[in-house]
CSV table of C-alpha atoms in Angstrom, one decimal:
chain,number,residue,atom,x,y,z
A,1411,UNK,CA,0.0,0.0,0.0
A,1412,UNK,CA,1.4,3.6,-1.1
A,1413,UNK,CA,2.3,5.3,2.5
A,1414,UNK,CA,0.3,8.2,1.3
A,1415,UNK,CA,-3.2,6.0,1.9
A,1416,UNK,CA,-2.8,5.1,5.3
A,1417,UNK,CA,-1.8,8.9,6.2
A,1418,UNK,CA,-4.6,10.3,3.9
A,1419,UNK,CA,-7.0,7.6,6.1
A,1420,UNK,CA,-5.5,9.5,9.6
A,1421,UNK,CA,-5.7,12.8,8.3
A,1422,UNK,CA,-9.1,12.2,7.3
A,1423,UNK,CA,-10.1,10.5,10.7
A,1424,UNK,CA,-8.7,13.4,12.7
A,1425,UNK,CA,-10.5,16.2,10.3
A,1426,UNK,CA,-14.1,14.5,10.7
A,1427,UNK,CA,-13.3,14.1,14.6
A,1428,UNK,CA,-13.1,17.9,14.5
A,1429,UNK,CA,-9.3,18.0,14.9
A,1430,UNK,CA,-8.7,20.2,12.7
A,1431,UNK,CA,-12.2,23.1,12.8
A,1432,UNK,CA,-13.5,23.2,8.7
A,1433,UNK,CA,-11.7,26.2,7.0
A,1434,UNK,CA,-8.4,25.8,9.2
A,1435,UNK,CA,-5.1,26.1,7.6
A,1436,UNK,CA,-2.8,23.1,7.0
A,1437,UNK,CA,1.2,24.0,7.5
A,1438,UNK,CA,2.6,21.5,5.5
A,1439,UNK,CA,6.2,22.0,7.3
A,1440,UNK,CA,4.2,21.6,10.7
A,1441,UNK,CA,2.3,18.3,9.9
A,1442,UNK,CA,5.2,16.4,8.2
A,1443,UNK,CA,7.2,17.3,11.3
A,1444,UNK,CA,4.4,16.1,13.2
A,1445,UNK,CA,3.5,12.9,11.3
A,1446,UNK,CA,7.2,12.6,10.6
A,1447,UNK,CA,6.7,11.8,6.7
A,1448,UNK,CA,7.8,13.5,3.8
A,1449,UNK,CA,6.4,16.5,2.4
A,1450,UNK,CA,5.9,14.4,-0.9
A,1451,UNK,CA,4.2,11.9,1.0
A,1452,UNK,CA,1.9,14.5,2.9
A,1453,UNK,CA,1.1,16.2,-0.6
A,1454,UNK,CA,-0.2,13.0,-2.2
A,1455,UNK,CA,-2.7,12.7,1.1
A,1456,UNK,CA,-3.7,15.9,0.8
A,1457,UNK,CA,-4.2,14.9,-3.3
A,1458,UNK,CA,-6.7,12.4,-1.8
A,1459,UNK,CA,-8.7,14.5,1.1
A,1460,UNK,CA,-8.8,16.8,-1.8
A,1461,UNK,CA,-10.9,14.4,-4.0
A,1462,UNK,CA,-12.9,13.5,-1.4
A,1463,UNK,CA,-14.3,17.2,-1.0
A,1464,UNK,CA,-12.4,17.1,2.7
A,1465,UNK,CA,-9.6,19.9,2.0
A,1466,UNK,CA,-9.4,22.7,-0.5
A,1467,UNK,CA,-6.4,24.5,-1.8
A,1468,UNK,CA,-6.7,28.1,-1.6
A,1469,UNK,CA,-4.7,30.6,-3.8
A,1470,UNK,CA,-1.6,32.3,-2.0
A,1471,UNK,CA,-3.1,30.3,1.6
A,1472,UNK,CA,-1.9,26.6,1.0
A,1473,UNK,CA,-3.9,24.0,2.1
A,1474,UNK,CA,-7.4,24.4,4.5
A,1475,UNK,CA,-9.7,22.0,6.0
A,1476,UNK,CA,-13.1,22.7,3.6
A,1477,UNK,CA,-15.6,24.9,4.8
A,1478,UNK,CA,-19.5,23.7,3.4
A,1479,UNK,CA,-21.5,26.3,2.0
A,1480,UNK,CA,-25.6,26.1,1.7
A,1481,UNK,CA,-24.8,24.9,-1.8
A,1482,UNK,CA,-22.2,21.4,-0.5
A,1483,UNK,CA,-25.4,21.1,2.2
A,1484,UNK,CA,-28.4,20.6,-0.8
A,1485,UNK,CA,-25.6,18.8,-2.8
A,1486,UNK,CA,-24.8,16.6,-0.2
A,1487,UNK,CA,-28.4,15.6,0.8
A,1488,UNK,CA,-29.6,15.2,-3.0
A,1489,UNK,CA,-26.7,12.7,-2.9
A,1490,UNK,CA,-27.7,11.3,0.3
A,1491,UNK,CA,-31.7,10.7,-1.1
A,1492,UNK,CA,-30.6,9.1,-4.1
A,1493,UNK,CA,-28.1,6.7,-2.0
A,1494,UNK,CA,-29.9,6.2,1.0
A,1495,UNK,CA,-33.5,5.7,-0.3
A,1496,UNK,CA,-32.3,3.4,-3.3
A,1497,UNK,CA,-30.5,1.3,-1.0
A,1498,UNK,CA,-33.5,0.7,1.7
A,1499,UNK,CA,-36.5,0.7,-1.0
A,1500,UNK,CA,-34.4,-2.5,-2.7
A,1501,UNK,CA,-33.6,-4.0,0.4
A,1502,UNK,CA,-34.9,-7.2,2.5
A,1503,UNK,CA,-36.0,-6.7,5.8
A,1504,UNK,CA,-33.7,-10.0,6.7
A,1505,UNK,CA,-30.6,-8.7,5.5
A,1506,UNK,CA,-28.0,-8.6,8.3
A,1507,UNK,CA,-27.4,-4.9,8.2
A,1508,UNK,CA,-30.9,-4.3,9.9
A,1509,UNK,CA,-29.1,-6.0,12.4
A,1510,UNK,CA,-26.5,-3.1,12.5
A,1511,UNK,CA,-29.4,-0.3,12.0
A,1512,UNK,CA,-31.0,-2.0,15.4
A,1513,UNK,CA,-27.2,-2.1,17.1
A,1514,UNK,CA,-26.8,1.5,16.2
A,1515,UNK,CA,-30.3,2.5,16.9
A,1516,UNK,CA,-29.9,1.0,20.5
A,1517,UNK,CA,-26.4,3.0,21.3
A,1518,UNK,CA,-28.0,6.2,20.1
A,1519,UNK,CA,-30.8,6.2,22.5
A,1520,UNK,CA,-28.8,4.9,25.5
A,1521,UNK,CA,-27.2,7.9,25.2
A,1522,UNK,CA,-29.8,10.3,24.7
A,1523,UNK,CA,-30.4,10.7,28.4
A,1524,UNK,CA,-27.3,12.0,29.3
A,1525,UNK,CA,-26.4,14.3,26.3
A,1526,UNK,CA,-23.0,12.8,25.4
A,1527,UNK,CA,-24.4,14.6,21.5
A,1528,UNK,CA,-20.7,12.9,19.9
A,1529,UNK,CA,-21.8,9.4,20.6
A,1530,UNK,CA,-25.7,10.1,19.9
A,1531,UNK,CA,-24.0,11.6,16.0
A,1532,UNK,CA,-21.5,9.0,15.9
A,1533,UNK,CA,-24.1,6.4,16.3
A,1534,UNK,CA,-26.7,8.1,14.3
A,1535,UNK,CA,-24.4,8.1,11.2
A,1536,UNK,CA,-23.7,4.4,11.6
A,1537,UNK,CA,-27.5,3.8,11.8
A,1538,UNK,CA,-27.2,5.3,7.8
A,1539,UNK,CA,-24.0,3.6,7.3
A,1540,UNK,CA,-26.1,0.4,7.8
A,1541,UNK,CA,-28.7,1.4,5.1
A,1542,UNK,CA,-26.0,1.9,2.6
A,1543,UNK,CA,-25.1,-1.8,3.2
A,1544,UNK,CA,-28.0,-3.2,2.5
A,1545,UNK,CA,-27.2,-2.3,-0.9
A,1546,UNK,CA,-24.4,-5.0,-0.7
A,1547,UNK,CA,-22.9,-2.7,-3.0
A,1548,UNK,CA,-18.6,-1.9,-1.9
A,1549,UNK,CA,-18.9,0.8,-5.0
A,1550,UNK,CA,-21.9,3.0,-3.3
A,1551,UNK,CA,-20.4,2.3,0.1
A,1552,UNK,CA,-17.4,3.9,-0.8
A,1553,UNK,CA,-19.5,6.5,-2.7
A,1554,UNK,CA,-21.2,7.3,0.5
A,1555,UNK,CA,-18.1,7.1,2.9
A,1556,UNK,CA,-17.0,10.5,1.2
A,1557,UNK,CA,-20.3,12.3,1.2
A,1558,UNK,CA,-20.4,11.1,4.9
A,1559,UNK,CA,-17.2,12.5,6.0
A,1560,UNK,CA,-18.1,15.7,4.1
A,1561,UNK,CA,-21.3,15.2,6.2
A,1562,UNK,CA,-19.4,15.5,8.9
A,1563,UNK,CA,-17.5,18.4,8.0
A,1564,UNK,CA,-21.3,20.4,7.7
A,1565,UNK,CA,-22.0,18.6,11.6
A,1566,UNK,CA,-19.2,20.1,13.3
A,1567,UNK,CA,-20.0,24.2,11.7
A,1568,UNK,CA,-23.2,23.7,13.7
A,1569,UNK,CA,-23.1,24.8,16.9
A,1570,UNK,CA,-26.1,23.2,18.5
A,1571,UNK,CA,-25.3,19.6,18.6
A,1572,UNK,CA,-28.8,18.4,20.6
A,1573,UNK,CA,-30.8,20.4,17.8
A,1574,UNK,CA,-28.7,18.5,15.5
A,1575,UNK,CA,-29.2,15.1,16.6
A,1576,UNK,CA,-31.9,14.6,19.0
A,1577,UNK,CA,-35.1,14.4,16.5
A,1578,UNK,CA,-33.5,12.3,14.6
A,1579,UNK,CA,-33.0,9.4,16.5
A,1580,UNK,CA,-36.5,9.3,17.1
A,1581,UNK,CA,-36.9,9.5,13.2
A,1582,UNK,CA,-34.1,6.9,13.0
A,1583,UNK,CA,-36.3,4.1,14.8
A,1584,UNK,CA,-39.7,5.7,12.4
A,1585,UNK,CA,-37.7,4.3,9.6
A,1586,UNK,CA,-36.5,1.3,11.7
A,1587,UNK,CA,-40.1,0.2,12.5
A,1588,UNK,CA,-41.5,1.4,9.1
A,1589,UNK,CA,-39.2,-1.0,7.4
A,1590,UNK,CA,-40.0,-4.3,9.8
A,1591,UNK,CA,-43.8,-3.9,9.7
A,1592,UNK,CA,-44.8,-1.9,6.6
A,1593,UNK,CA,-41.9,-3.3,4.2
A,1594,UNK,CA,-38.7,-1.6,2.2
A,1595,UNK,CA,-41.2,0.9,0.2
A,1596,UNK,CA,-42.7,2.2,3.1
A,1597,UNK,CA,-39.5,2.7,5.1
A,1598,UNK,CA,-37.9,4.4,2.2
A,1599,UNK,CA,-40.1,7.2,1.6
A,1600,UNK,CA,-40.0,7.3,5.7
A,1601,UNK,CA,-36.2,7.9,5.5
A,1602,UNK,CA,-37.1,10.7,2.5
A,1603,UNK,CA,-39.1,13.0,4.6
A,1604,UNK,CA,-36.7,12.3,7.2
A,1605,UNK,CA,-33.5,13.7,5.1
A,1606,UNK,CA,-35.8,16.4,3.9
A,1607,UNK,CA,-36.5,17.4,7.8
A,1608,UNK,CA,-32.8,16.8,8.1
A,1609,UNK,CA,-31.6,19.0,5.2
A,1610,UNK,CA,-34.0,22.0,6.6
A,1611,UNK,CA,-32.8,21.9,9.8
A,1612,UNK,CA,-29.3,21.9,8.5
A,1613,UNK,CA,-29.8,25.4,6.4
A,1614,UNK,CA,-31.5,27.2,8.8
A,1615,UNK,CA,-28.9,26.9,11.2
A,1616,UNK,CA,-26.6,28.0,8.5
A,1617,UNK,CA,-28.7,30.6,7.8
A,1618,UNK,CA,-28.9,31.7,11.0
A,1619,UNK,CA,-24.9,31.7,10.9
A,1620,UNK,CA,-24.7,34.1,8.2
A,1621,UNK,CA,-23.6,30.8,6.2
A,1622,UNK,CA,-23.3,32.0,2.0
């Protein structure tokens, strides 16, 4: 494996952890020292992050952590419909990764109680993760692991983490229960008003924000 993947995979980690805050600069010299690569090395990861819509380079600034505007939030949720709904209206309710929707489902409303709003989103994204597998498809999983960590990247400009994540757990098991007792149809146009709530809630608060 080139060096540059498994570096590109940490940098990447770190980024949609909230490391590094979205529109941050990246010192080159700072992070190869750092990560103790070669500048070469770091460039080709940054080649990477930058295909994945995770880093931009800016004229005369280097390199920065993206910054989503309104138009990456509409983009990434018209990708997210087509995805996510394709995926559970195909799907069988006895494929295994319900199994991982109920798993994820379950951590994310353990933790609703006591507000820990990183696990509650951590969980919630797996509970979509698991959707996308239903697909049994590694070509839109991969798809989807980029306009997830972009996701990500919108999550952490957002500033009101409960607002963010607490309806949508409860929308989480809608979809969940939809897709056990009324079938894959039923769930999946579930799931599309859902992203739709999602997607609204997501733009006002960058409204709000001041957010171009």
């Amino acid at each position: 494996m080139p060096s540059h993947v498994p570096l590109a995979d940490e940098l990447r980690t770190r980024i949609i952890a909230g490391d590094f805050a979205p529109g941050s600069r990246l010192s080159e010299a700072t992070l190869a020292e750092q990560l103790d690569v070669s500048r070469n090395t770091l460039r080709e990861a940054f080649r990477v992050l930058a295909e994945q819509g995770l880093i931009e380079h800016v004229p005369h600034r280097g390199v920065s952590v993206a910054s989503p505007t309104i138009a990456d939030v509409i983009d990434i949720y018209r990708a997210r419909r087509v995805i996510e709904c394709t995926a559970l209206r195909y799907s069988e309710p006895e494929h295994p990764a319900v199994q991982l929707m109920r798993d994820s489902l379950t951590d994310a409303e353990e933790h609703l109680p006591t507000g820990d709003w990183i696990r509650v989103g951590s969980a919630n994204m797996a509970f979509h993760d698991a959707i996308v597998a239903l697909s049994d498809s590694p070509r839109l999983a991969r798809t989807y692991r980029d306009v997830a960590a972009e996701l990500r990247l919108v999550f952490l400009e957002i500033d009101d983490p409960r607002a963010l994540h607490e309806p949508f757990v409860r929308k989480n098991r809608a979809v969940l229960t939809a897709l056990l007792e009324q079938g894959p149809a039923a769930a999946a146009d579930e799931l599309e008003r859902y992203l739709m709530a999602s997607e609204r809630t997501v733009l006002g608060a960058f409204t709000r924000m001041g957010r171009a």
